[in-house]
PDB file of C-alpha atoms in Angstrom:
ATOM      1  CA  MET T   1       0.000   0.000   0.000  1.00  0.00           C
ATOM      2  CA  ARG T   2       1.530   3.296  -1.101  1.00  0.00           C
ATOM      3  CA  THR T   3       1.416   6.159   1.374  1.00  0.00           C
ATOM      4  CA  VAL T   4       1.122   9.912   0.820  1.00  0.00           C
ATOM      5  CA  PRO T   5       1.637  12.925   3.080  1.00  0.00           C
ATOM      6  CA  LEU T   6      -1.602  14.324   4.481  1.00  0.00           C
ATOM      7  CA  GLY T   7      -1.071  17.965   3.647  1.00  0.00           C
ATOM      8  CA  THR T   8       1.350  19.540   6.111  1.00  0.00           C
ATOM      9  CA  SER T   9       0.062  17.530   9.096  1.00  0.00           C
ATOM     10  CA  GLY T  10       3.180  15.387   9.323  1.00  0.00           C
ATOM     11  CA  LEU T  11       0.997  12.292   8.941  1.00  0.00           C
ATOM     12  CA  GLN T  12       2.034   9.769   6.290  1.00  0.00           C
ATOM     13  CA  VAL T  13      -1.148   7.906   5.360  1.00  0.00           C
ATOM     14  CA  PRO T  14      -2.272   5.198   2.902  1.00  0.00           C
ATOM     15  CA  ASN T  15      -3.671   6.458  -0.385  1.00  0.00           C
ATOM     16  CA  VAL T  16      -6.745   4.229  -0.016  1.00  0.00           C
ATOM     17  CA  VAL T  17      -9.240   4.981   2.779  1.00  0.00           C
ATOM     18  CA  LEU T  18     -12.018   2.841   4.249  1.00  0.00           C
ATOM     19  CA  GLY T  19     -15.195   4.932   4.308  1.00  0.00           C
ATOM     20  CA  LEU T  20     -17.727   3.795   6.899  1.00  0.00           C
ATOM     21  CA  MET T  21     -20.924   5.578   5.889  1.00  0.00           C
ATOM     22  CA  ARG T  22     -22.931   2.382   5.290  1.00  0.00           C
ATOM     23  CA  ILE T  23     -22.270   0.209   8.360  1.00  0.00           C
ATOM     24  CA  ALA T  24     -25.275   1.309  10.440  1.00  0.00           C
ATOM     25  CA  ASP T  25     -27.170  -1.962   9.939  1.00  0.00           C
ATOM     26  CA  MET T  26     -24.223  -4.338   9.708  1.00  0.00           C
ATOM     27  CA  GLY T  27     -23.533  -6.899  12.414  1.00  0.00           C
ATOM     28  CA  ASP T  28     -20.398  -6.810  14.535  1.00  0.00           C
ATOM     29  CA  GLU T  29     -18.815  -9.741  12.726  1.00  0.00           C
ATOM     30  CA  GLU T  30     -19.544  -8.201   9.325  1.00  0.00           C
ATOM     31  CA  ILE T  31     -17.868  -4.967  10.379  1.00  0.00           C
ATOM     32  CA  ARG T  32     -14.878  -6.844  11.769  1.00  0.00           C
ATOM     33  CA  THR T  33     -14.514  -8.804   8.528  1.00  0.00           C
ATOM     34  CA  LEU T  34     -14.639  -5.577   6.518  1.00  0.00           C
ATOM     35  CA  TRP T  35     -11.966  -4.058   8.737  1.00  0.00           C
ATOM     36  CA  SER T  36      -9.678  -7.087   8.796  1.00  0.00           C
ATOM     37  CA  THR T  37      -9.819  -7.234   4.999  1.00  0.00           C
ATOM     38  CA  ALA T  38      -8.884  -3.556   4.813  1.00  0.00           C
ATOM     39  CA  ARG T  39      -6.037  -4.003   7.305  1.00  0.00           C
ATOM     40  CA  ASP T  40      -4.700  -7.018   5.406  1.00  0.00           C
ATOM     41  CA  ALA T  41      -4.612  -4.801   2.307  1.00  0.00           C
ATOM     42  CA  GLY T  42      -2.637  -2.122   4.166  1.00  0.00           C
ATOM     43  CA  ILE T  43      -5.489   0.323   4.813  1.00  0.00           C
ATOM     44  CA  THR T  44      -5.072   2.055   8.188  1.00  0.00           C
ATOM     45  CA  PHE T  45      -7.175   5.181   7.543  1.00  0.00           C
ATOM     46  CA  ILE T  46     -10.924   5.243   8.278  1.00  0.00           C
ATOM     47  CA  ASP T  47     -13.422   7.948   7.333  1.00  0.00           C
ATOM     48  CA  HIS T  48     -16.552   8.736   9.369  1.00  0.00           C
ATOM     49  CA  ALA T  49     -19.039  11.594   9.708  1.00  0.00           C
ATOM     50  CA  ASP T  50     -21.447  12.493  12.456  1.00  0.00           C
ATOM     51  CA  VAL T  51     -24.400  12.192  10.025  1.00  0.00           C
ATOM     52  CA  TYR T  52     -23.567   8.705   8.761  1.00  0.00           C
ATOM     53  CA  GLY T  53     -26.357   6.348   9.808  1.00  0.00           C
ATOM     54  CA  ARG T  54     -30.062   6.810  10.450  1.00  0.00           C
ATOM     55  CA  GLU T  55     -29.321   8.879  13.550  1.00  0.00           C
ATOM     56  CA  LEU T  56     -26.450  11.157  14.516  1.00  0.00           C
ATOM     57  CA  HIS T  57     -23.199   9.301  15.258  1.00  0.00           C
ATOM     58  CA  ARG T  58     -24.811   5.941  14.482  1.00  0.00           C
ATOM     59  CA  CYS T  59     -22.002   4.631  12.245  1.00  0.00           C
ATOM     60  CA  GLU T  60     -19.307   5.961  14.562  1.00  0.00           C
ATOM     61  CA  ARG T  61     -20.967   4.133  17.451  1.00  0.00           C
ATOM     62  CA  ARG T  62     -21.380   0.882  15.498  1.00  0.00           C
ATOM     63  CA  TRP T  63     -17.709   0.987  14.554  1.00  0.00           C
ATOM     64  CA  ALA T  64     -16.567   1.349  18.159  1.00  0.00           C
ATOM     65  CA  GLU T  65     -18.914  -1.399  19.328  1.00  0.00           C
ATOM     66  CA  ALA T  66     -17.685  -3.846  16.706  1.00  0.00           C
ATOM     67  CA  VAL T  67     -13.972  -2.967  16.695  1.00  0.00           C
ATOM     68  CA  PRO T  68     -12.773  -2.157  20.222  1.00  0.00           C
ATOM     69  CA  MET T  69      -9.119  -1.117  20.062  1.00  0.00           C
ATOM     70  CA  SER T  70      -6.252  -1.300  22.509  1.00  0.00           C
ATOM     71  CA  PRO T  71      -4.141   1.881  22.834  1.00  0.00           C
ATOM     72  CA  ALA T  72      -1.509   0.362  20.535  1.00  0.00           C
ATOM     73  CA  GLU T  73      -4.117  -0.577  17.934  1.00  0.00           C
ATOM     74  CA  ARG T  74      -5.631   2.902  18.101  1.00  0.00           C
ATOM     75  CA  ASP T  75      -2.215   4.486  17.550  1.00  0.00           C
ATOM     76  CA  ALA T  76      -1.820   2.469  14.341  1.00  0.00           C
ATOM     77  CA  VAL T  77      -5.027   3.861  12.800  1.00  0.00           C
ATOM     78  CA  THR T  78      -5.831   7.320  11.441  1.00  0.00           C
ATOM     79  CA  VAL T  79      -9.410   8.203  12.406  1.00  0.00           C
ATOM     80  CA  GLN T  80     -11.136  10.927  10.413  1.00  0.00           C
ATOM     81  CA  THR T  81     -14.639  12.267  10.947  1.00  0.00           C
ATOM     82  CA  LYS T  82     -16.691  15.184   9.690  1.00  0.00           C
ATOM     83  CA  CYS T  83     -19.175  17.682  11.124  1.00  0.00           C
ATOM     84  CA  GLY T  84     -21.349  20.567   9.983  1.00  0.00           C
ATOM     85  CA  ILE T  85     -24.386  18.951   8.317  1.00  0.00           C
ATOM     86  CA  VAL T  86     -27.650  19.212  10.242  1.00  0.00           C
ATOM     87  CA  PRO T  87     -29.946  16.507   8.813  1.00  0.00           C
ATOM     88  CA  ASP T  88     -33.130  18.254   9.996  1.00  0.00           C
ATOM     89  CA  GLY T  89     -33.673  20.467   6.993  1.00  0.00           C
ATOM     90  CA  PRO T  90     -31.003  19.758   5.889  1.00  0.00           C
ATOM     91  CA  TYR T  91     -28.770  22.731   6.496  1.00  0.00           C
ATOM     92  CA  PHE T  92     -25.217  23.491   7.546  1.00  0.00           C
ATOM     93  CA  ASP T  93     -23.862  24.800  10.841  1.00  0.00           C
ATOM     94  CA  PHE T  94     -20.201  25.748  11.316  1.00  0.00           C
ATOM     95  CA  SER T  95     -20.850  27.686  14.517  1.00  0.00           C
ATOM     96  CA  TYR T  96     -18.477  27.292  17.444  1.00  0.00           C
ATOM     97  CA  GLU T  97     -21.158  25.561  19.515  1.00  0.00           C
ATOM     98  CA  HIS T  98     -22.098  23.069  16.809  1.00  0.00           C
ATOM     99  CA  VAL T  99     -18.530  22.111  15.856  1.00  0.00           C
ATOM    100  CA  VAL T 100     -17.417  21.598  19.461  1.00  0.00           C
ATOM    101  CA  SER T 101     -20.525  19.683  20.517  1.00  0.00           C
ATOM    102  CA  SER T 102     -20.355  17.474  17.437  1.00  0.00           C
ATOM    103  CA  VAL T 103     -16.693  16.611  18.061  1.00  0.00           C
ATOM    104  CA  ASN T 104     -17.366  15.791  21.705  1.00  0.00           C
ATOM    105  CA  ALA T 105     -20.220  13.496  20.662  1.00  0.00           C
ATOM    106  CA  SER T 106     -17.998  11.839  18.030  1.00  0.00           C
ATOM    107  CA  LEU T 107     -15.288  11.201  20.611  1.00  0.00           C
ATOM    108  CA  GLU T 108     -17.834   9.537  22.855  1.00  0.00           C
ATOM    109  CA  ALA T 109     -19.334   7.475  20.021  1.00  0.00           C
ATOM    110  CA  LEU T 110     -15.928   6.389  18.730  1.00  0.00           C
ATOM    111  CA  ARG T 111     -14.682   5.608  22.256  1.00  0.00           C
ATOM    112  CA  THR T 112     -11.444   7.462  21.648  1.00  0.00           C
ATOM    113  CA  ASP T 113      -9.655  10.393  23.229  1.00  0.00           C
ATOM    114  CA  ARG T 114      -8.793  12.090  19.946  1.00  0.00           C
ATOM    115  CA  ILE T 115      -9.779  12.518  16.318  1.00  0.00           C
ATOM    116  CA  ASP T 116      -6.808  12.519  13.987  1.00  0.00           C
ATOM    117  CA  VAL T 117      -8.485  14.537  11.219  1.00  0.00           C
ATOM    118  CA  LEU T 118     -11.671  16.630  11.414  1.00  0.00           C
ATOM    119  CA  LEU T 119     -13.289  17.861   8.201  1.00  0.00           C
ATOM    120  CA  LEU T 120     -15.959  20.519   7.812  1.00  0.00           C
ATOM    121  CA  HIS T 121     -18.654  18.617   5.908  1.00  0.00           C
ATOM    122  CA  ARG T 122     -19.534  20.668   2.798  1.00  0.00           C
ATOM    123  CA  PRO T 123     -19.547  24.485   2.804  1.00  0.00           C
ATOM    124  CA  ASP T 124     -21.761  26.529   5.125  1.00  0.00           C
ATOM    125  CA  ALA T 125     -23.006  29.632   3.288  1.00  0.00           C
ATOM    126  CA  LEU T 126     -23.399  31.350   6.683  1.00  0.00           C
ATOM    127  CA  VAL T 127     -19.898  30.489   7.894  1.00  0.00           C
ATOM    128  CA  GLU T 128     -18.229  32.901  10.281  1.00  0.00           C
ATOM    129  CA  PRO T 129     -14.510  32.098  10.077  1.00  0.00           C
ATOM    130  CA  ASP T 130     -13.759  33.488  13.530  1.00  0.00           C
ATOM    131  CA  GLU T 131     -16.255  31.010  15.023  1.00  0.00           C
ATOM    132  CA  VAL T 132     -14.573  28.125  13.202  1.00  0.00           C
ATOM    133  CA  ALA T 133     -11.177  29.353  14.368  1.00  0.00           C
ATOM    134  CA  ARG T 134     -12.320  29.503  17.988  1.00  0.00           C
ATOM    135  CA  ALA T 135     -13.643  25.943  17.793  1.00  0.00           C
ATOM    136  CA  PHE T 136     -10.501  24.635  16.095  1.00  0.00           C
ATOM    137  CA  ASP T 137      -8.226  26.352  18.627  1.00  0.00           C
ATOM    138  CA  GLU T 138     -10.110  24.892  21.565  1.00  0.00           C
ATOM    139  CA  LEU T 139     -10.231  21.386  20.108  1.00  0.00           C
ATOM    140  CA  HIS T 140      -6.579  21.421  19.085  1.00  0.00           C
ATOM    141  CA  GLU T 141      -5.284  22.810  22.367  1.00  0.00           C
ATOM    142  CA  ALA T 142      -7.295  20.216  24.299  1.00  0.00           C
ATOM    143  CA  GLY T 143      -5.732  17.427  22.234  1.00  0.00           C
ATOM    144  CA  LYS T 144      -9.130  16.366  20.904  1.00  0.00           C
ATOM    145  CA  VAL T 145      -8.299  16.962  17.212  1.00  0.00           C
ATOM    146  CA  ARG T 146      -4.855  16.655  15.642  1.00  0.00           C
ATOM    147  CA  ALA T 147      -5.482  18.059  12.150  1.00  0.00           C
ATOM    148  CA  PHE T 148      -8.230  19.854  10.257  1.00  0.00           C
ATOM    149  CA  GLY T 149      -9.616  20.004   6.740  1.00  0.00           C
ATOM    150  CA  VAL T 150     -12.737  20.545   4.650  1.00  0.00           C
ATOM    151  CA  SER T 151     -14.888  18.807   2.081  1.00  0.00           C
ATOM    152  CA  ASN T 152     -16.272  20.129  -1.202  1.00  0.00           C
ATOM    153  CA  HIS T 153     -14.805  23.586  -0.600  1.00  0.00           C
ATOM    154  CA  THR T 154     -13.695  26.009  -3.328  1.00  0.00           C
ATOM    155  CA  PRO T 155     -10.397  27.904  -3.249  1.00  0.00           C
ATOM    156  CA  GLY T 156     -12.197  31.074  -2.163  1.00  0.00           C
ATOM    157  CA  GLN T 157     -14.012  29.315   0.670  1.00  0.00           C
ATOM    158  CA  ILE T 158     -10.741  27.838   1.909  1.00  0.00           C
ATOM    159  CA  GLU T 159      -8.981  31.211   1.716  1.00  0.00           C
ATOM    160  CA  LEU T 160     -11.815  32.776   3.721  1.00  0.00           C
ATOM    161  CA  LEU T 161     -11.343  30.173   6.473  1.00  0.00           C
ATOM    162  CA  LYS T 162      -7.569  30.570   6.403  1.00  0.00           C
ATOM    163  CA  ARG T 163      -7.914  34.260   7.191  1.00  0.00           C
ATOM    164  CA  SER T 164      -8.979  33.270  10.720  1.00  0.00           C
ATOM    165  CA  VAL T 165      -8.006  29.622  11.233  1.00  0.00           C
ATOM    166  CA  ARG T 166      -4.444  29.165  12.540  1.00  0.00           C
ATOM    167  CA  GLN T 167      -4.125  25.442  11.873  1.00  0.00           C
ATOM    168  CA  PRO T 168      -3.275  24.309   8.326  1.00  0.00           C
ATOM    169  CA  LEU T 169      -6.183  22.840   6.360  1.00  0.00           C
ATOM    170  CA  VAL T 170      -4.656  19.553   5.239  1.00  0.00           C
ATOM    171  CA  ALA T 171      -7.402  17.850   3.212  1.00  0.00           C
ATOM    172  CA  ASN T 172     -10.337  18.581   0.924  1.00  0.00           C
ATOM    173  CA  GLN T 173     -12.713  15.677   0.283  1.00  0.00           C
ATOM    174  CA  LEU T 174     -14.136  15.982  -3.241  1.00  0.00           C
ATOM    175  CA  GLN T 175     -16.130  13.810  -5.608  1.00  0.00           C
ATOM    176  CA  LEU T 176     -13.848  12.318  -8.247  1.00  0.00           C
ATOM    177  CA  SER T 177     -13.959   9.286 -10.525  1.00  0.00           C
ATOM    178  CA  ILE T 178     -12.947   8.590 -14.112  1.00  0.00           C
ATOM    179  CA  THR T 179     -16.435   9.575 -15.291  1.00  0.00           C
ATOM    180  CA  HIS T 180     -16.966  12.415 -12.787  1.00  0.00           C
ATOM    181  CA  ALA T 181     -13.753  14.352 -13.252  1.00  0.00           C
ATOM    182  CA  PRO T 182     -14.402  18.070 -13.809  1.00  0.00           C
ATOM    183  CA  LEU T 183     -11.564  18.690 -11.338  1.00  0.00           C
ATOM    184  CA  VAL T 184      -9.177  17.293 -13.932  1.00  0.00           C
ATOM    185  CA  ALA T 185     -11.050  17.713 -17.198  1.00  0.00           C
ATOM    186  CA  HIS T 186     -11.249  21.499 -17.259  1.00  0.00           C
ATOM    187  CA  GLY T 187      -7.507  21.915 -17.072  1.00  0.00           C
ATOM    188  CA  VAL T 188      -6.967  19.510 -19.959  1.00  0.00           C
ATOM    189  CA  ALA T 189      -9.254  21.473 -22.285  1.00  0.00           C
ATOM    190  CA  ALA T 190      -8.925  25.057 -21.043  1.00  0.00           C
ATOM    191  CA  ASN T 191      -9.595  27.897 -23.497  1.00  0.00           C
ATOM    192  CA  MET T 192     -11.721  25.825 -25.902  1.00  0.00           C
ATOM    193  CA  GLN T 193     -14.793  28.001 -26.469  1.00  0.00           C
ATOM    194  CA  ALA T 194     -17.208  25.445 -27.924  1.00  0.00           C
ATOM    195  CA  LEU T 195     -16.431  22.659 -25.425  1.00  0.00           C
ATOM    196  CA  ASP T 196     -18.460  22.288 -22.221  1.00  0.00           C
ATOM    197  CA  GLN T 197     -15.481  20.561 -20.616  1.00  0.00           C
ATOM    198  CA  SER T 198     -13.499  23.818 -20.821  1.00  0.00           C
ATOM    199  CA  ILE T 199     -15.897  25.585 -18.424  1.00  0.00           C
ATOM    200  CA  SER T 200     -14.369  26.020 -14.984  1.00  0.00           C
ATOM    201  CA  ARG T 201     -16.736  24.728 -12.306  1.00  0.00           C
ATOM    202  CA  ASP T 202     -14.378  24.927  -9.345  1.00  0.00           C
ATOM    203  CA  ALA T 203     -12.004  27.874  -9.914  1.00  0.00           C
ATOM    204  CA  GLY T 204      -8.971  25.675 -10.464  1.00  0.00           C
ATOM    205  CA  LEU T 205      -9.509  23.699  -7.265  1.00  0.00           C
ATOM    206  CA  LEU T 206      -7.159  20.796  -8.015  1.00  0.00           C
ATOM    207  CA  ASP T 207      -4.230  23.065  -8.826  1.00  0.00           C
ATOM    208  CA  TYR T 208      -5.060  25.202  -5.798  1.00  0.00           C
ATOM    209  CA  CYS T 209      -4.915  22.155  -3.515  1.00  0.00           C
ATOM    210  CA  ARG T 210      -1.580  21.089  -4.986  1.00  0.00           C
ATOM    211  CA  LEU T 211      -0.109  24.569  -4.610  1.00  0.00           C
ATOM    212  CA  ASN T 212      -1.263  24.776  -0.992  1.00  0.00           C
ATOM    213  CA  ASP T 213      -0.323  21.259   0.177  1.00  0.00           C
ATOM    214  CA  ILE T 214      -3.950  20.187   0.632  1.00  0.00           C
ATOM    215  CA  THR T 215      -4.543  16.486   0.044  1.00  0.00           C
ATOM    216  CA  VAL T 216      -7.505  15.680  -2.207  1.00  0.00           C
ATOM    217  CA  GLN T 217      -9.610  12.800  -0.891  1.00  0.00           C
ATOM    218  CA  ALA T 218     -11.689  11.355  -3.725  1.00  0.00           C
ATOM    219  CA  TRP T 219     -15.164  10.237  -2.663  1.00  0.00           C
ATOM    220  CA  SER T 220     -17.498   8.124  -4.841  1.00  0.00           C
ATOM    221  CA  PRO T 221     -14.470   6.949  -6.873  1.00  0.00           C
ATOM    222  CA  PHE T 222     -16.554   4.446  -8.875  1.00  0.00           C
ATOM    223  CA  GLN T 223     -19.756   6.469  -9.292  1.00  0.00           C
ATOM    224  CA  ALA T 224     -20.711   7.465 -12.802  1.00  0.00           C
ATOM    225  CA  GLY T 225     -22.097  10.801 -11.610  1.00  0.00           C
ATOM    226  CA  PHE T 226     -23.734  12.260  -8.518  1.00  0.00           C
ATOM    227  CA  PHE T 227     -25.096   9.077  -6.885  1.00  0.00           C
ATOM    228  CA  THR T 228     -26.178   7.717 -10.277  1.00  0.00           C
ATOM    229  CA  GLY T 229     -24.703   4.226  -9.950  1.00  0.00           C
ATOM    230  CA  VAL T 230     -21.276   2.829 -10.716  1.00  0.00           C
ATOM    231  CA  PHE T 231     -19.663   2.880 -14.157  1.00  0.00           C
ATOM    232  CA  LEU T 232     -18.119  -0.579 -13.736  1.00  0.00           C
ATOM    233  CA  ASP T 233     -20.007  -3.131 -15.875  1.00  0.00           C
ATOM    234  CA  ASN T 234     -22.462  -0.376 -16.749  1.00  0.00           C
ATOM    235  CA  PRO T 235     -23.798  -0.779 -20.331  1.00  0.00           C
ATOM    236  CA  GLU T 236     -23.796   3.006 -20.690  1.00  0.00           C
ATOM    237  CA  TYR T 237     -19.974   2.942 -20.622  1.00  0.00           C
ATOM    238  CA  PRO T 238     -18.984   0.128 -23.000  1.00  0.00           C
ATOM    239  CA  GLU T 239     -15.763   1.736 -24.243  1.00  0.00           C
ATOM    240  CA  LEU T 240     -14.542   2.543 -20.740  1.00  0.00           C
ATOM    241  CA  ASN T 241     -15.276  -0.934 -19.439  1.00  0.00           C
ATOM    242  CA  ALA T 242     -13.495  -2.493 -22.406  1.00  0.00           C
ATOM    243  CA  VAL T 243     -10.362  -0.511 -21.558  1.00  0.00           C
ATOM    244  CA  LEU T 244     -10.698  -1.313 -17.853  1.00  0.00           C
ATOM    245  CA  ASP T 245     -11.008  -5.020 -18.631  1.00  0.00           C
ATOM    246  CA  ARG T 246      -8.014  -4.995 -20.988  1.00  0.00           C
ATOM    247  CA  LEU T 247      -5.771  -3.185 -18.510  1.00  0.00           C
ATOM    248  CA  ALA T 248      -6.983  -5.432 -15.686  1.00  0.00           C
ATOM    249  CA  GLY T 249      -5.876  -8.413 -17.747  1.00  0.00           C
ATOM    250  CA  LYS T 250      -2.524  -6.817 -18.511  1.00  0.00           C
ATOM    251  CA  TYR T 251      -1.748  -6.127 -14.853  1.00  0.00           C
ATOM    252  CA  GLY T 252      -3.431  -9.208 -13.403  1.00  0.00           C
ATOM    253  CA  VAL T 253      -5.822  -7.232 -11.170  1.00  0.00           C
ATOM    254  CA  PRO T 254      -9.608  -6.664 -11.040  1.00  0.00           C
ATOM    255  CA  PRO T 255     -11.038  -3.740 -13.059  1.00  0.00           C
ATOM    256  CA  LEU T 256     -11.823  -2.052  -9.726  1.00  0.00           C
ATOM    257  CA  ALA T 257      -8.082  -1.776  -9.099  1.00  0.00           C
ATOM    258  CA  VAL T 258      -7.555  -0.051 -12.446  1.00  0.00           C
ATOM    259  CA  ALA T 259     -10.324   2.448 -11.629  1.00  0.00           C
ATOM    260  CA  THR T 260      -8.608   3.136  -8.296  1.00  0.00           C
ATOM    261  CA  ALA T 261      -5.242   3.506 -10.004  1.00  0.00           C
ATOM    262  CA  TRP T 262      -6.609   6.160 -12.356  1.00  0.00           C
ATOM    263  CA  ILE T 263      -6.906   8.385  -9.267  1.00  0.00           C
ATOM    264  CA  THR T 264      -3.831   7.260  -7.329  1.00  0.00           C
ATOM    265  CA  ARG T 265      -1.645   7.603 -10.462  1.00  0.00           C
ATOM    266  CA  HIS T 266      -2.212  11.366 -10.433  1.00  0.00           C
ATOM    267  CA  PRO T 267       0.855  13.196  -9.086  1.00  0.00           C
ATOM    268  CA  ALA T 268      -1.284  15.222  -6.660  1.00  0.00           C
ATOM    269  CA  GLY T 269      -0.962  12.307  -4.215  1.00  0.00           C
ATOM    270  CA  MET T 270      -4.688  11.836  -3.742  1.00  0.00           C
ATOM    271  CA  GLN T 271      -6.480   9.438  -1.418  1.00  0.00           C
ATOM    272  CA  VAL T 272      -9.345   7.217  -2.642  1.00  0.00           C
ATOM    273  CA  VAL T 273     -12.245   6.911  -0.179  1.00  0.00           C
ATOM    274  CA  LEU T 274     -13.998   3.559  -0.559  1.00  0.00           C
ATOM    275  CA  GLY T 275     -17.680   3.526   0.368  1.00  0.00           C
ATOM    276  CA  THR T 276     -18.307  -0.172  -0.209  1.00  0.00           C
ATOM    277  CA  THR T 277     -19.156  -2.615   2.582  1.00  0.00           C
ATOM    278  CA  ASN T 278     -18.139  -5.592   0.453  1.00  0.00           C
ATOM    279  CA  PRO T 279     -14.779  -6.980   1.680  1.00  0.00           C
ATOM    280  CA  GLU T 280     -13.938  -8.439  -1.740  1.00  0.00           C
ATOM    281  CA  ARG T 281     -14.365  -5.028  -3.367  1.00  0.00           C
ATOM    282  CA  VAL T 282     -12.209  -3.405  -0.705  1.00  0.00           C
ATOM    283  CA  ALA T 283      -9.437  -5.911  -1.399  1.00  0.00           C
ATOM    284  CA  ALA T 284      -9.829  -5.451  -5.155  1.00  0.00           C
ATOM    285  CA  ALA T 285      -9.736  -1.653  -5.001  1.00  0.00           C
ATOM    286  CA  ALA T 286      -6.703  -1.678  -2.716  1.00  0.00           C
ATOM    287  CA  GLN T 287      -4.704  -3.418  -5.439  1.00  0.00           C
ATOM    288  CA  GLY T 288      -4.781  -0.140  -7.357  1.00  0.00           C
ATOM    289  CA  SER T 289      -2.883   1.710  -4.631  1.00  0.00           C
ATOM    290  CA  ASP T 290       0.424   1.629  -6.472  1.00  0.00           C
ATOM    291  CA  LEU T 291      -0.536   0.205  -9.870  1.00  0.00           C
ATOM    292  CA  PRO T 292       1.893   1.843 -12.333  1.00  0.00           C
ATOM    293  CA  LEU T 293      -0.436   3.017 -15.099  1.00  0.00           C
ATOM    294  CA  THR T 294       1.482   4.645 -17.924  1.00  0.00           C
ATOM    295  CA  ARG T 295       0.622   8.136 -19.123  1.00  0.00           C
ATOM    296  CA  ALA T 296      -0.824   6.631 -22.305  1.00  0.00           C
ATOM    297  CA  GLU T 297      -3.054   4.277 -20.289  1.00  0.00           C
ATOM    298  CA  TRP T 298      -4.212   7.060 -17.961  1.00  0.00           C
ATOM    299  CA  TYR T 299      -5.212   9.250 -20.892  1.00  0.00           C
ATOM    300  CA  GLU T 300      -6.828   6.313 -22.708  1.00  0.00           C
ATOM    301  CA  LEU T 301      -9.114   5.751 -19.716  1.00  0.00           C
ATOM    302  CA  PHE T 302      -9.862   9.484 -19.604  1.00  0.00           C
ATOM    303  CA  ARG T 303     -10.875   9.518 -23.289  1.00  0.00           C
ATOM    304  CA  ALA T 304     -12.879   6.299 -22.920  1.00  0.00           C
ATOM    305  CA  ALA T 305     -14.883   7.949 -20.137  1.00  0.00           C
ATOM    306  CA  GLY T 306     -16.020  10.577 -22.667  1.00  0.00           C
ATOM    307  CA  TYR T 307     -13.589  13.413 -22.052  1.00  0.00           C
ATOM    308  CA  THR T 308     -11.776  15.325 -24.781  1.00  0.00           C
ATOM    309  CA  VAL T 309      -8.011  15.370 -25.058  1.00  0.00           C
ATOM    310  CA  PRO T 310      -7.317  18.178 -27.583  1.00  0.00           C
TER     311      PRO T 310
END
């Protein structure tokens, strides 16, 4: 399993992450099997959020119930969670009170004394950066949170936070897959007037993250679009799946590994966040951690997904 630096946090972490948003109704043994498969593959980074599950902190609590950890085991794992979404509505709340109370509840649910990485979960249009800074300072000084980041934030939104927040923002969790790649696609086809792909939808977010040592964490890495189903074995993507199958045969790995490698091959040093609860798919995806796709193969997959390479 290849590792990457997590921004400027000093943490060296695997480039494949086990996302735990769907474990609310799984049994203890199922969760343990999922985790042992991930660990065997070299995955030591888990991703939670306070809103994962039918009730607040449900998935965090199920994780801690199923996988009790000794201090040594806890030290070997990077635990990330997120806060800021209020499901009643829904709406967003980055106030000091909400961030601090959510973190305290996550610590209790996870049965741990610290969160390694805390992300603000999507942007809050009513954000007051000084409130966020006060919450981050208190949580950091108390040893409750080691590092901080965001999800789905634009460069301007990050710069606004940085005006007040003292801690470096080390990660930005963003949707990215071969077929949902505006982060990458715009830069490839910039300045082409008649091409929709050339329209900037994120103000150069990928380059901004690279320039500012912010690690991109790719969520929904196998989704065709915004929660529209996976592209793997999808009849709507025959050309892409043909290329995936051919490269899988060449490298002796499942197509899922090739889809993972399309993201991990990028020199930005991204992490791939797996949302599956299927242990076999976790093991298959993990094989793409350091798969050495060539430039020609990377671009072939990009074209097969429907993007233009001028």
